[in-house]
Amino acid sequence: MRACLALCLLFFATNVKSQALAPCDAPDFLEAKIIEVNRERQYEVRSRLSYDARNYRKRYVDEVFTTDDTREYFDVLYLHNVGIEYRLDLQTRQCESRDISQEQFFPIGIPKNATFYGEATIGTKGFPGEGVLVQTWGGQSERGRYSGIWTVTGCLPVKEGYYSNQTGYISTEFYDITLGISDPNVFMPPKECSGV
């Protein structure tokens, strides 16, 4: 009897372990609007994001709000594939560039070492199509401690947060996501940045 019970428990434990959730793969190409907030550094950024994970590229068109109600506007292009960042001040039309590395490209997706925290519905379950099923994942990464929410269907980012001693807590929310890149030239540097 004990042998049978032990065998059943072993089978159950193996079966549960084999059903452990693995992080989904977020889309390689997307466009979205984002809101990034860092209360410790006292800023909020609202951006249009173009994202290309395969070629390690991101572009943000930013409106930056600070606590003294000033606003700044930037067009920031991160070309990790060639190691250059372009930052165009949209008010002065001045462009700066700096070297960056491929290792500084942080994908929007769930890190492979993430821990599954749970599943929930944003909206309501009461009416078909009125809620979105999401999963929360978190853990530790090279950027610091993180947690994030992604949709079950499509693995689209909803929200992510990172904490490190260098940056404090940074919260990013994603909305109006579309798959793909609508303008293939979006990853070309602005004309003001030629020769920089």
Short mmCIF file of C-alpha atoms in Angstrom, two decimals, residues 6 10 13 16 33 35 40 47 50 58 85 104 147 151 155-156 177-178 181:
data_model
loop_
_atom_site.label_atom_id
_atom_site.label_comp_id
_atom_site.label_asym_id
_atom_site.label_seq_id
_atom_site.Cartn_x
_atom_site.Cartn_y
_atom_site.Cartn_z
CA ALA A 6 4.60 6.63 -2.98
CA LEU A 10 5.86 10.53 -7.50
CA ALA A 13 4.78 15.46 -8.63
CA VAL A 16 2.73 18.79 -12.09
CA LYS A 33 2.32 54.02 -27.04
CA ILE A 35 3.95 55.76 -20.38
CA GLU A 40 12.27 58.90 -7.50
CA SER A 47 6.22 57.93 -26.05
CA SER A 50 8.79 51.33 -32.63
CA LYS A 58 14.07 50.83 -30.74
CA GLU A 85 22.14 56.12 -30.08
CA GLN A 104 22.21 47.28 -23.48
CA SER A 147 7.80 42.17 -12.64
CA THR A 151 -1.36 39.01 -22.44
CA CYS A 155 2.24 37.68 -25.39
CA LEU A 156 1.83 41.46 -25.67
CA ILE A 177 -0.15 48.09 -29.61
CA THR A 178 0.00 47.09 -33.26
CA ILE A 181 6.40 48.16 -38.28
#
